[in-house]
mmCIF file of C-alpha atoms and ligand atoms in Angstrom:
data_model
loop_
_atom_site.group_PDB
_atom_site.id
_atom_site.type_symbol
_atom_site.label_atom_id
_atom_site.label_comp_id
_atom_site.label_asym_id
_atom_site.label_seq_id
_atom_site.Cartn_x
_atom_site.Cartn_y
_atom_site.Cartn_z
ATOM 1 C CA MET A 65 -22.867 23.580 -18.305
ATOM 2 C CA ALA A 66 -19.111 22.025 -18.076
ATOM 3 C CA THR A 67 -19.171 18.593 -18.262
ATOM 4 C CA VAL A 68 -18.475 16.351 -16.132
ATOM 5 C CA ASN A 69 -15.185 13.179 -16.624
ATOM 6 C CA GLU A 70 -17.341 10.593 -17.734
ATOM 7 C CA ASN A 71 -14.426 8.242 -16.379
ATOM 8 C CA TYR A 72 -15.091 8.983 -12.949
ATOM 9 C CA LEU A 73 -19.093 7.547 -13.828
ATOM 10 C CA LYS A 74 -17.357 4.128 -14.016
ATOM 11 C CA LEU A 75 -16.071 3.625 -10.945
ATOM 12 C CA PRO A 76 -18.561 1.586 -8.936
ATOM 13 C CA GLY A 77 -20.484 3.640 -5.880
ATOM 14 C CA SER A 78 -17.963 5.102 -3.691
ATOM 15 C CA TYR A 79 -14.394 3.085 -2.625
ATOM 16 C CA LEU A 80 -13.828 0.863 -0.690
ATOM 17 C CA PHE A 81 -13.078 1.980 2.761
ATOM 18 C CA ALA A 82 -15.837 4.506 2.564
ATOM 19 C CA GLU A 83 -18.188 1.919 2.209
ATOM 20 C CA ILE A 84 -17.306 -0.025 4.705
ATOM 21 C CA GLY A 85 -17.719 3.305 7.055
ATOM 22 C CA ARG A 86 -20.602 3.610 5.629
ATOM 23 C CA ARG A 87 -22.002 0.501 7.181
ATOM 24 C CA VAL A 88 -20.539 0.748 10.589
ATOM 25 C CA ALA A 89 -22.396 3.812 10.780
ATOM 26 C CA ALA A 90 -25.370 2.293 10.217
ATOM 27 C CA PHE A 91 -24.739 -0.505 12.545
ATOM 28 C CA LYS A 92 -23.743 1.562 15.395
ATOM 29 C CA GLU A 93 -26.691 3.836 14.836
ATOM 30 C CA ALA A 94 -29.090 0.386 15.043
ATOM 31 C CA HIS A 95 -27.511 -0.722 17.940
ATOM 32 C CA PRO A 96 -25.496 2.347 20.202
ATOM 33 C CA GLU A 97 -24.283 -0.916 23.412
ATOM 34 C CA ALA A 98 -22.023 -2.372 20.244
ATOM 35 C CA ASP A 99 -18.313 -3.057 21.483
ATOM 36 C CA ILE A 100 -17.397 -3.166 17.778
ATOM 37 C CA ILE A 101 -14.337 -4.078 16.974
ATOM 38 C CA ARG A 102 -12.537 -2.493 14.363
ATOM 39 C CA LEU A 103 -10.448 -4.834 12.141
ATOM 40 C CA GLY A 104 -11.132 -3.476 8.877
ATOM 41 C CA ILE A 105 -8.952 -0.413 7.672
ATOM 42 C CA GLY A 106 -4.821 -1.101 7.803
ATOM 43 C CA ASP A 107 -4.672 1.971 10.623
ATOM 44 C CA VAL A 108 -2.754 2.185 12.955
ATOM 45 C CA THR A 109 -3.804 2.464 16.935
ATOM 46 C CA GLN A 110 0.056 2.775 18.489
ATOM 47 C CA PRO A 111 1.158 5.881 18.606
ATOM 48 C CA LEU A 112 4.341 7.681 17.514
ATOM 49 C CA PRO A 113 7.802 5.838 18.434
ATOM 50 C CA ALA A 114 9.592 9.289 20.578
ATOM 51 C CA VAL A 115 11.726 10.042 18.821
ATOM 52 C CA CYS A 116 9.559 11.636 16.588
ATOM 53 C CA ILE A 117 7.897 13.388 18.786
ATOM 54 C CA ASP A 118 11.354 15.034 19.917
ATOM 55 C CA ALA A 119 12.278 15.453 16.990
ATOM 56 C CA MET A 120 8.748 17.252 15.596
ATOM 57 C CA HIS A 121 8.571 18.788 19.067
ATOM 58 C CA LYS A 122 12.156 20.551 17.680
ATOM 59 C CA ALA A 123 11.264 21.091 14.426
ATOM 60 C CA VAL A 124 7.858 23.319 15.921
ATOM 61 C CA ASP A 125 10.450 25.260 18.276
ATOM 62 C CA GLU A 126 12.251 26.260 14.971
ATOM 63 C CA MET A 127 9.227 28.073 13.132
ATOM 64 C CA ALA A 128 8.917 30.089 16.490
ATOM 65 C CA LYS A 129 11.660 31.326 15.975
ATOM 66 C CA ALA A 130 12.708 34.022 12.624
ATOM 67 C CA GLU A 131 15.634 33.019 12.016
ATOM 68 C CA THR A 132 15.357 29.414 12.024
ATOM 69 C CA PHE A 133 11.575 29.608 10.264
ATOM 70 C CA ARG A 134 11.037 27.503 6.991
ATOM 71 C CA GLY A 135 8.791 27.850 4.561
ATOM 72 C CA TYR A 136 8.428 26.490 1.528
ATOM 73 C CA GLY A 137 10.338 23.641 1.252
ATOM 74 C CA PRO A 138 12.352 21.505 -2.166
ATOM 75 C CA GLU A 139 8.929 20.367 -3.011
ATOM 76 C CA GLN A 140 11.436 17.390 -4.142
ATOM 77 C CA GLY A 141 11.738 16.612 -0.222
ATOM 78 C CA TYR A 142 14.634 18.142 1.953
ATOM 79 C CA ASP A 143 18.297 16.703 2.217
ATOM 80 C CA PHE A 144 18.123 15.406 5.881
ATOM 81 C CA LEU A 145 15.222 13.380 5.089
ATOM 82 C CA ILE A 146 16.161 12.383 0.821
ATOM 83 C CA GLU A 147 19.967 11.607 2.436
ATOM 84 C CA ALA A 148 18.726 9.458 5.343
ATOM 85 C CA ILE A 149 16.636 7.472 3.204
ATOM 86 C CA ARG A 150 19.035 6.656 0.399
ATOM 87 C CA HIS A 151 21.745 5.884 3.094
ATOM 88 C CA ASN A 152 19.447 3.933 4.956
ATOM 89 C CA ASN A 153 17.317 1.835 2.556
ATOM 90 C CA TYR A 154 19.505 0.841 -1.039
ATOM 91 C CA VAL A 155 23.298 2.640 -0.132
ATOM 92 C CA GLY A 156 23.525 0.092 2.637
ATOM 93 C CA LEU A 157 21.585 -2.549 0.773
ATOM 94 C CA GLY A 158 24.092 -2.307 -1.450
ATOM 95 C CA ILE A 159 21.528 -0.296 -4.263
ATOM 96 C CA GLU A 160 22.501 3.273 -5.702
ATOM 97 C CA ILE A 161 19.903 5.143 -5.233
ATOM 98 C CA ALA A 162 20.670 8.963 -6.180
ATOM 99 C CA ALA A 163 19.361 12.038 -4.172
ATOM 100 C CA ASN A 164 17.385 13.680 -7.466
ATOM 101 C CA GLU A 165 15.977 9.764 -7.555
ATOM 102 C CA ILE A 166 13.830 9.903 -4.784
ATOM 103 C CA PHE A 167 11.130 12.229 -4.239
ATOM 104 C CA VAL A 168 9.710 12.886 -0.877
ATOM 105 C CA SER A 169 5.515 13.057 -0.152
ATOM 106 C CA ASP A 170 2.266 12.990 1.705
ATOM 107 C CA GLY A 171 2.046 9.085 0.895
ATOM 108 C CA SER A 172 2.392 6.843 -1.444
ATOM 109 C CA LYS A 173 -1.650 6.480 -1.545
ATOM 110 C CA SER A 174 -1.330 9.936 -3.771
ATOM 111 C CA ASP A 175 1.836 8.673 -5.213
ATOM 112 C CA CYS A 176 0.784 5.034 -6.665
ATOM 113 C CA GLY A 177 -3.238 7.052 -7.190
ATOM 114 C CA ASN A 178 -0.723 9.732 -8.859
ATOM 115 C CA ILE A 179 1.708 8.074 -10.739
ATOM 116 C CA GLN A 180 -0.012 6.879 -13.781
ATOM 117 C CA GLU A 181 -0.696 11.024 -14.838
ATOM 118 C CA ILE A 182 2.974 11.150 -16.194
ATOM 119 C CA PHE A 183 1.852 7.560 -18.114
ATOM 120 C CA GLY A 184 0.532 7.521 -21.435
ATOM 121 C CA VAL A 185 -3.503 6.795 -21.556
ATOM 122 C CA ASP A 186 -3.036 4.463 -24.442
ATOM 123 C CA ASN A 187 -0.488 1.967 -22.198
ATOM 124 C CA LYS A 188 -1.461 -1.265 -21.452
ATOM 125 C CA VAL A 189 -2.637 -1.895 -17.860
ATOM 126 C CA ALA A 190 -1.902 -4.813 -15.827
ATOM 127 C CA ILE A 191 -2.777 -5.789 -12.000
ATOM 128 C CA THR A 192 -2.954 -8.502 -9.879
ATOM 129 C CA ASP A 193 -6.770 -9.903 -8.171
ATOM 130 C CA PRO A 194 -6.932 -9.145 -5.883
ATOM 131 C CA VAL A 195 -5.711 -5.662 -5.402
ATOM 132 C CA TYR A 196 -5.272 -2.322 -3.663
ATOM 133 C CA PRO A 197 -7.954 -0.490 -5.085
ATOM 134 C CA VAL A 198 -6.365 2.711 -5.953
ATOM 135 C CA TYR A 199 -4.441 1.394 -8.766
ATOM 136 C CA LEU A 200 -6.601 0.539 -10.113
ATOM 137 C CA ASP A 201 -9.718 3.107 -9.901
ATOM 138 C CA THR A 202 -7.044 5.801 -10.981
ATOM 139 C CA ASN A 203 -5.949 3.996 -13.981
ATOM 140 C CA VAL A 204 -10.366 3.917 -14.441
ATOM 141 C CA MET A 205 -10.827 7.760 -13.992
ATOM 142 C CA ALA A 206 -7.868 9.249 -16.868
ATOM 143 C CA GLY A 207 -9.932 7.020 -18.697
ATOM 144 C CA ARG A 208 -7.295 3.495 -19.262
ATOM 145 C CA THR A 209 -9.999 0.998 -19.127
ATOM 146 C CA GLY A 210 -13.762 1.120 -20.482
ATOM 147 C CA GLU A 211 -16.335 0.290 -18.412
ATOM 148 C CA LEU A 212 -17.254 -2.407 -15.477
ATOM 149 C CA LYS A 213 -17.947 -5.328 -17.289
ATOM 150 C CA GLU A 214 -20.726 -8.414 -15.308
ATOM 151 C CA ASP A 215 -17.766 -10.115 -14.009
ATOM 152 C CA GLY A 216 -16.802 -7.216 -11.676
ATOM 153 C CA HIS A 217 -13.492 -6.763 -13.896
ATOM 154 C CA PHE A 218 -12.807 -3.063 -16.401
ATOM 155 C CA GLU A 219 -12.698 -3.846 -19.911
ATOM 156 C CA GLY A 220 -9.169 -2.861 -21.102
ATOM 157 C CA ILE A 221 -7.222 -4.227 -17.839
ATOM 158 C CA THR A 222 -4.955 -6.764 -18.087
ATOM 159 C CA TYR A 223 -5.857 -8.998 -14.514
ATOM 160 C CA LEU A 224 -3.229 -11.413 -12.929
ATOM 161 C CA PRO A 225 -5.807 -13.642 -10.417
ATOM 162 C CA CYS A 226 -4.158 -14.764 -7.258
ATOM 163 C CA ASP A 227 -5.402 -17.356 -5.361
ATOM 164 C CA ALA A 228 -4.403 -20.301 -3.261
ATOM 165 C CA GLU A 229 -4.293 -21.961 -6.040
ATOM 166 C CA ASN A 230 -1.331 -20.065 -7.144
ATOM 167 C CA SER A 231 0.024 -19.252 -3.610
ATOM 168 C CA PHE A 232 -1.338 -15.785 -4.396
ATOM 169 C CA SER A 233 1.555 -15.684 -6.651
ATOM 170 C CA PRO A 234 0.509 -13.819 -9.956
ATOM 171 C CA ASP A 235 1.399 -15.524 -13.845
ATOM 172 C CA LEU A 236 2.924 -13.524 -16.463
ATOM 173 C CA PRO A 237 0.145 -11.902 -18.290
ATOM 174 C CA ASN A 238 -0.096 -14.056 -22.109
ATOM 175 C CA GLU A 239 -0.394 -10.554 -23.544
ATOM 176 C CA ARG A 240 1.823 -7.391 -23.576
ATOM 177 C CA VAL A 241 1.193 -4.482 -21.125
ATOM 178 C CA ASP A 242 3.116 -0.954 -20.249
ATOM 179 C CA MET A 243 2.383 -0.828 -17.603
ATOM 180 C CA ILE A 244 2.944 -3.763 -14.607
ATOM 181 C CA TYR A 245 2.004 -2.755 -10.725
ATOM 182 C CA LEU A 246 2.838 -4.776 -7.803
ATOM 183 C CA CYS A 247 2.131 -4.655 -4.244
ATOM 184 C CA CYS A 248 4.166 -6.649 -1.921
ATOM 185 C CA PRO A 249 4.067 -7.619 0.654
ATOM 186 C CA ASN A 250 0.998 -7.586 -0.752
ATOM 187 C CA ASN A 251 -2.194 -5.493 -0.023
ATOM 188 C CA PRO A 252 -4.749 -7.302 0.714
ATOM 189 C CA THR A 253 -3.008 -10.667 0.800
ATOM 190 C CA GLY A 254 -0.155 -10.461 3.430
ATOM 191 C CA THR A 255 1.476 -12.408 0.945
ATOM 192 C CA THR A 256 5.511 -11.774 -0.284
ATOM 193 C CA LEU A 257 6.516 -12.298 -3.630
ATOM 194 C CA SER A 258 9.954 -14.163 -3.682
ATOM 195 C CA LYS A 259 13.025 -12.865 -5.178
ATOM 196 C CA GLU A 260 13.576 -15.780 -7.762
ATOM 197 C CA GLU A 261 9.538 -14.573 -9.142
ATOM 198 C CA LEU A 262 10.229 -11.082 -8.386
ATOM 199 C CA THR A 263 13.247 -12.089 -10.996
ATOM 200 C CA LYS A 264 10.824 -13.874 -13.315
ATOM 201 C CA TRP A 265 9.179 -10.315 -13.880
ATOM 202 C CA VAL A 266 11.424 -8.432 -14.070
ATOM 203 C CA LYS A 267 13.116 -9.833 -17.081
ATOM 204 C CA TYR A 268 9.286 -10.159 -18.519
ATOM 205 C CA ALA A 269 9.479 -5.888 -17.944
ATOM 206 C CA LYS A 270 12.667 -5.346 -19.330
ATOM 207 C CA GLU A 271 11.465 -7.905 -22.558
ATOM 208 C CA ASN A 272 8.312 -5.395 -23.581
ATOM 209 C CA LYS A 273 9.927 -2.534 -22.194
ATOM 210 C CA SER A 274 7.105 -2.049 -20.004
ATOM 211 C CA VAL A 275 7.191 -0.120 -15.859
ATOM 212 C CA ILE A 276 6.611 -2.047 -12.834
ATOM 213 C CA LEU A 277 5.024 -0.224 -10.164
ATOM 214 C CA PHE A 278 6.434 -1.275 -7.423
ATOM 215 C CA ASP A 279 4.387 -0.442 -4.206
ATOM 216 C CA ALA A 280 7.009 -1.934 -0.322
ATOM 217 C CA ALA A 281 4.446 0.480 1.655
ATOM 218 C CA TYR A 282 5.165 -2.708 3.808
ATOM 219 C CA ALA A 283 8.389 -3.703 3.450
ATOM 220 C CA ALA A 284 9.104 -2.786 6.467
ATOM 221 C CA TYR A 285 7.022 -5.872 8.120
ATOM 222 C CA ILE A 286 9.261 -8.263 5.750
ATOM 223 C CA THR A 287 10.922 -11.172 8.668
ATOM 224 C CA GLU A 288 11.914 -14.086 5.854
ATOM 225 C CA ALA A 289 14.992 -13.382 4.299
ATOM 226 C CA ASP A 290 13.809 -14.284 0.972
ATOM 227 C CA VAL A 291 11.958 -11.561 0.119
ATOM 228 C CA PRO A 292 13.284 -9.159 -1.445
ATOM 229 C CA ARG A 293 12.729 -5.578 0.687
ATOM 230 C CA SER A 294 13.602 -3.559 -2.300
ATOM 231 C CA ILE A 295 12.537 -3.944 -5.863
ATOM 232 C CA TYR A 296 16.218 -2.744 -6.955
ATOM 233 C CA GLU A 297 17.743 -5.405 -5.161
ATOM 234 C CA ILE A 298 16.951 -7.678 -8.260
ATOM 235 C CA GLU A 299 19.398 -7.548 -11.020
ATOM 236 C CA GLY A 300 17.496 -4.967 -13.591
ATOM 237 C CA ALA A 301 14.813 -3.529 -11.783
ATOM 238 C CA LYS A 302 16.866 -0.191 -12.155
ATOM 239 C CA GLU A 303 15.941 0.147 -16.094
ATOM 240 C CA VAL A 304 12.407 -0.523 -15.532
ATOM 241 C CA ALA A 305 10.892 -0.946 -12.369
ATOM 242 C CA ILE A 306 9.155 2.282 -9.623
ATOM 243 C CA GLU A 307 9.200 2.629 -6.153
ATOM 244 C CA PHE A 308 6.996 3.508 -3.407
ATOM 245 C CA ARG A 309 7.638 4.168 0.843
ATOM 246 C CA SER A 310 6.036 5.120 2.898
ATOM 247 C CA PHE A 311 6.589 6.049 7.035
ATOM 248 C CA SER A 312 2.416 5.442 7.367
ATOM 249 C CA LYS A 313 3.160 1.609 8.030
ATOM 250 C CA THR A 314 7.050 1.736 9.555
ATOM 251 C CA ALA A 315 6.443 4.297 12.388
ATOM 252 C CA GLY A 316 3.294 5.593 12.857
ATOM 253 C CA PHE A 317 2.067 8.371 9.475
ATOM 254 C CA THR A 318 -1.033 7.421 8.392
ATOM 255 C CA GLY A 319 -2.162 10.540 10.204
ATOM 256 C CA THR A 320 0.693 13.084 9.668
ATOM 257 C CA ARG A 321 1.316 11.235 5.948
ATOM 258 C CA CYS A 322 5.042 10.999 4.666
ATOM 259 C CA GLY A 323 6.060 8.429 2.047
ATOM 260 C CA TYR A 324 8.630 9.099 -1.133
ATOM 261 C CA THR A 325 8.377 7.189 -4.353
ATOM 262 C CA VAL A 326 11.621 6.311 -6.875
ATOM 263 C CA ILE A 327 12.143 6.772 -9.748
ATOM 264 C CA PRO A 328 15.850 6.178 -11.094
ATOM 265 C CA LYS A 329 16.255 8.424 -13.858
ATOM 266 C CA ALA A 330 17.164 4.218 -16.110
ATOM 267 C CA VAL A 331 13.531 3.972 -16.273
ATOM 268 C CA LYS A 332 12.162 5.037 -20.151
ATOM 269 C CA GLY A 333 9.497 5.789 -21.825
ATOM 270 C CA LEU A 334 8.786 6.293 -25.420
ATOM 271 C CA THR A 335 7.293 9.396 -27.321
ATOM 272 C CA LYS A 336 4.761 9.293 -30.621
ATOM 273 C CA GLU A 337 7.319 9.366 -31.978
ATOM 274 C CA GLY A 338 9.472 7.167 -31.141
ATOM 275 C CA LYS A 339 11.771 9.581 -28.279
ATOM 276 C CA THR A 340 12.933 8.696 -25.286
ATOM 277 C CA VAL A 341 12.278 9.819 -22.261
ATOM 278 C CA GLU A 342 12.940 10.014 -18.387
ATOM 279 C CA PHE A 343 10.041 8.851 -15.889
ATOM 280 C CA ASN A 344 12.351 10.772 -13.713
ATOM 281 C CA LYS A 345 12.133 13.864 -15.363
ATOM 282 C CA LEU A 346 8.002 13.985 -15.510
ATOM 283 C CA TRP A 347 7.885 12.832 -12.009
ATOM 284 C CA ASN A 348 10.039 15.954 -11.131
ATOM 285 C CA ARG A 349 7.612 18.487 -13.195
ATOM 286 C CA ARG A 350 4.713 16.876 -11.953
ATOM 287 C CA HIS A 351 5.710 17.279 -8.507
ATOM 288 C CA THR A 352 7.202 20.650 -8.821
ATOM 289 C CA THR A 353 4.029 21.879 -10.452
ATOM 290 C CA LYS A 354 1.805 19.871 -8.269
ATOM 291 C CA PHE A 355 2.248 19.534 -4.683
ATOM 292 C CA ASN A 356 4.864 22.537 -2.841
ATOM 293 C CA GLY A 357 6.579 19.704 -0.197
ATOM 294 C CA THR A 358 6.009 17.899 2.681
ATOM 295 C CA ALA A 359 5.405 19.853 6.187
ATOM 296 C CA TYR A 360 9.424 20.323 7.195
ATOM 297 C CA ILE A 361 7.944 19.424 10.993
ATOM 298 C CA ILE A 362 6.788 16.444 9.770
ATOM 299 C CA GLN A 363 10.039 15.078 7.609
ATOM 300 C CA ARG A 364 11.928 15.908 10.904
ATOM 301 C CA GLY A 365 10.098 13.321 12.629
ATOM 302 C CA ALA A 366 10.225 10.852 9.622
ATOM 303 C CA ALA A 367 13.745 11.567 9.028
ATOM 304 C CA ALA A 368 14.536 10.141 12.930
ATOM 305 C CA ILE A 369 13.286 6.906 12.891
ATOM 306 C CA TYR A 370 17.115 6.714 11.397
ATOM 307 C CA THR A 371 19.070 7.641 14.443
ATOM 308 C CA PRO A 372 19.631 4.107 16.424
ATOM 309 C CA GLU A 373 18.091 5.126 18.848
ATOM 310 C CA GLY A 374 14.371 5.346 16.409
ATOM 311 C CA GLN A 375 15.551 2.281 14.422
ATOM 312 C CA LYS A 376 14.947 0.870 17.342
ATOM 313 C CA GLN A 377 12.078 2.276 18.286
ATOM 314 C CA VAL A 378 10.906 1.009 14.848
ATOM 315 C CA LYS A 379 11.581 -2.105 14.730
ATOM 316 C CA GLU A 380 9.507 -2.646 18.093
ATOM 317 C CA LEU A 381 6.442 -1.120 17.001
ATOM 318 C CA VAL A 382 7.103 -3.191 13.365
ATOM 319 C CA GLY A 383 7.218 -6.772 16.566
ATOM 320 C CA TYR A 384 4.187 -5.289 18.578
ATOM 321 C CA TYR A 385 1.934 -5.148 15.398
ATOM 322 C CA MET A 386 3.780 -8.216 13.713
ATOM 323 C CA GLU A 387 2.739 -10.054 17.347
ATOM 324 C CA ASN A 388 -1.000 -8.782 16.491
ATOM 325 C CA ALA A 389 -0.206 -11.253 13.300
ATOM 326 C CA ARG A 390 1.151 -14.285 15.414
ATOM 327 C CA ILE A 391 -2.270 -14.170 17.644
ATOM 328 C CA ILE A 392 -4.700 -13.557 14.400
ATOM 329 C CA ARG A 393 -3.144 -16.118 12.493
ATOM 330 C CA GLU A 394 -2.592 -18.233 15.260
ATOM 331 C CA GLY A 395 -6.284 -18.211 16.744
ATOM 332 C CA LEU A 396 -8.414 -19.240 13.020
ATOM 333 C CA LYS A 397 -5.913 -21.468 12.710
ATOM 334 C CA ALA A 398 -7.461 -22.304 15.972
ATOM 335 C CA ALA A 399 -11.562 -21.777 14.661
ATOM 336 C CA GLY A 400 -10.651 -23.932 12.042
ATOM 337 C CA ILE A 401 -10.465 -21.300 9.343
ATOM 338 C CA GLU A 402 -7.945 -20.955 6.940
ATOM 339 C CA ALA A 403 -5.859 -18.257 6.666
ATOM 340 C CA TYR A 404 -3.363 -16.358 4.953
ATOM 341 C CA GLY A 405 0.205 -13.718 4.569
ATOM 342 C CA GLY A 406 0.245 -12.062 8.444
ATOM 343 C CA VAL A 407 3.973 -13.388 8.250
ATOM 344 C CA ASN A 408 5.512 -10.638 6.422
ATOM 345 C CA ALA A 409 2.967 -8.339 6.533
ATOM 346 C CA PRO A 410 0.554 -7.313 9.209
ATOM 347 C CA TYR A 411 -2.106 -8.823 6.493
ATOM 348 C CA ILE A 412 -4.285 -11.537 7.378
ATOM 349 C CA TRP A 413 -6.538 -13.222 4.602
ATOM 350 C CA LEU A 414 -8.531 -15.778 5.383
ATOM 351 C CA LYS A 415 -10.758 -17.966 3.365
ATOM 352 C CA THR A 416 -14.033 -17.296 4.129
ATOM 353 C CA PRO A 417 -16.052 -20.981 5.525
ATOM 354 C CA ASN A 418 -18.608 -22.617 3.965
ATOM 355 C CA ASN A 419 -17.393 -20.088 0.826
ATOM 356 C CA MET A 420 -19.322 -17.469 2.216
ATOM 357 C CA PRO A 421 -20.157 -14.823 0.047
ATOM 358 C CA SER A 422 -17.079 -12.355 1.417
ATOM 359 C CA TRP A 423 -20.053 -8.712 2.157
ATOM 360 C CA ASP A 424 -22.141 -11.243 3.781
ATOM 361 C CA PHE A 425 -19.458 -12.643 6.247
ATOM 362 C CA PHE A 426 -18.342 -8.892 6.741
ATOM 363 C CA ASP A 427 -22.349 -8.874 7.986
ATOM 364 C CA LYS A 428 -21.710 -11.948 10.285
ATOM 365 C CA LEU A 429 -18.596 -10.687 11.688
ATOM 366 C CA LEU A 430 -19.642 -7.085 12.517
ATOM 367 C CA THR A 431 -23.093 -8.281 13.601
ATOM 368 C CA GLU A 432 -22.543 -11.242 15.313
ATOM 369 C CA VAL A 433 -19.192 -10.713 17.176
ATOM 370 C CA ASN A 434 -19.032 -7.126 16.218
ATOM 371 C CA ILE A 435 -15.810 -6.819 15.182
ATOM 372 C CA VAL A 436 -15.474 -5.262 11.353
ATOM 373 C CA GLY A 437 -13.035 -6.817 8.374
ATOM 374 C CA THR A 438 -12.888 -5.889 5.505
ATOM 375 C CA PRO A 439 -15.091 -7.558 2.582
ATOM 376 C CA GLY A 440 -12.367 -9.821 -0.251
ATOM 377 C CA ALA A 441 -14.536 -8.799 -3.046
ATOM 378 C CA GLY A 442 -13.604 -5.704 -2.050
ATOM 379 C CA PHE A 443 -10.433 -5.742 -3.914
ATOM 380 C CA GLY A 444 -11.494 -7.358 -6.763
ATOM 381 C CA PRO A 445 -13.554 -10.675 -8.117
ATOM 382 C CA CYS A 446 -11.041 -13.026 -7.446
ATOM 383 C CA GLY A 447 -11.394 -11.761 -3.945
ATOM 384 C CA GLU A 448 -14.400 -13.426 -3.712
ATOM 385 C CA GLY A 449 -14.527 -15.998 -1.058
ATOM 386 C CA TYR A 450 -11.575 -13.982 0.735
ATOM 387 C CA PHE A 451 -12.346 -12.166 4.035
ATOM 388 C CA ARG A 452 -8.480 -9.565 5.535
ATOM 389 C CA LEU A 453 -8.759 -8.361 8.938
ATOM 390 C CA THR A 454 -5.564 -6.173 9.638
ATOM 391 C CA ALA A 455 -3.392 -6.579 12.177
ATOM 392 C CA PHE A 456 -2.931 -2.712 13.350
ATOM 393 C CA GLY A 457 -5.681 -2.903 16.150
ATOM 394 C CA ASP A 458 -4.589 -2.407 19.903
ATOM 395 C CA ARG A 459 -3.274 -6.271 21.686
ATOM 396 C CA GLU A 460 -6.193 -5.462 24.412
ATOM 397 C CA ASN A 461 -8.588 -6.176 20.334
ATOM 398 C CA THR A 462 -7.250 -7.843 19.051
ATOM 399 C CA LEU A 463 -6.837 -10.813 21.468
ATOM 400 C CA ARG A 464 -10.707 -10.020 22.228
ATOM 401 C CA ALA A 465 -12.272 -9.851 18.512
ATOM 402 C CA ILE A 466 -9.803 -13.189 18.283
ATOM 403 C CA GLU A 467 -11.377 -15.382 21.818
ATOM 404 C CA ARG A 468 -15.449 -13.603 20.203
ATOM 405 C CA ILE A 469 -14.396 -15.638 16.870
ATOM 406 C CA LYS A 470 -13.103 -19.047 18.675
ATOM 407 C CA ASN A 471 -16.231 -18.601 21.371
ATOM 408 C CA LYS A 472 -18.730 -16.613 19.700
ATOM 409 C CA LEU A 473 -19.524 -16.953 16.093
ATOM 410 C CA HIS A 474 -20.757 -20.190 14.271
ATOM 411 C CA PHE A 475 -20.144 -21.441 11.023
HETATM 412 C C1 MLT B 962 -5.768 -0.152 3.869
HETATM 413 O O1 MLT B 962 -6.314 -0.477 4.936
HETATM 414 O O2 MLT B 962 -5.349 -1.172 2.894
HETATM 415 C C2 MLT B 962 -5.089 0.709 3.808
HETATM 416 O O3 MLT B 962 -5.656 1.295 4.648
HETATM 417 C C3 MLT B 962 -4.896 1.729 2.618
HETATM 418 C C4 MLT B 962 -3.874 2.764 2.523
HETATM 419 O O4 MLT B 962 -3.349 2.701 3.411
HETATM 420 O O5 MLT B 962 -4.349 3.290 2.423
#
């Protein structure tokens, strides 16, 4: 009989959002009349910007004629999208990134999950706690950890605790690590790292020859000047950082799927014999072997956000969700609940009232006021006692949810 990859057996039963879905479905079955408001998974609710729709319609028409039909495209992405990304998100900020350092994909969840394949299995991994589960779970699957311990941590991982006490800004690890996952603006805490804080990480990575895996999927939500939109704003980062970006939260592409990863050629790793190798080369090899490119229609839609009209529409879309974030943040405050984030990010990270365990608070919110959120403990042991609400709901539901929390939730 074929054997299985036993690393998978180290993981808890189901992916966090699958578990939430299961619990909500069970509640809905038992209470079909319940008017449930979903502020759990960070999925967008507003339609794609009109510029994207127009560009995609046009691309569909191109696919209908032999002269303009496209089959396989370049695995790394079409030049029109790569150049638009390069100029708008990097060169315009004074950051020199070459076209062959950008890889377009079907979204940054896949890239954040797959990137670990090009690193040695013996690498020591550091992740924040709480953390977006994809970074951790994919390293468990790859065999870069030991077993799950009773305290909820995996053996062999260096955890960087983030809580209100350190303002959700992790301290540098006490030991040397090879791969460091940072997410800024952060999912789940909705908080950010300043230029000074990121500079500290880049310096650590350079001194320790580590690589920072920087997830900037929520960069479009940054409002404050001191928060870097890209890690490459930090001097020296091009030698030590890989950056993940996404159209999902920027322009509503969660269903249509498009993202990209930047791997500067200067980011290198070692072979066992001590030879240096560019990670860019390895990712290119992986991408061309395992991926056949994001659909042309989708890439046309994504490129449309970089037109002047597209920029305006994206700004409005992000502004819509950020207004929801403000409503949630201020509503929670009015309800006497301590909350963080929501200023540079579409997530609000609240302290559960009376230190209630976060899954208990999940059940309370669901059963008493029919609101779905995400328990902090689902993101790691340091998330215990916290709870995440997303600003990606529609306005009416966001307002209704906050009214219910203020007026109907008793604690
Ligand atoms: C979340 O709710 O954390 C996000 O939807 C995760 C994701 O983008 O994959």
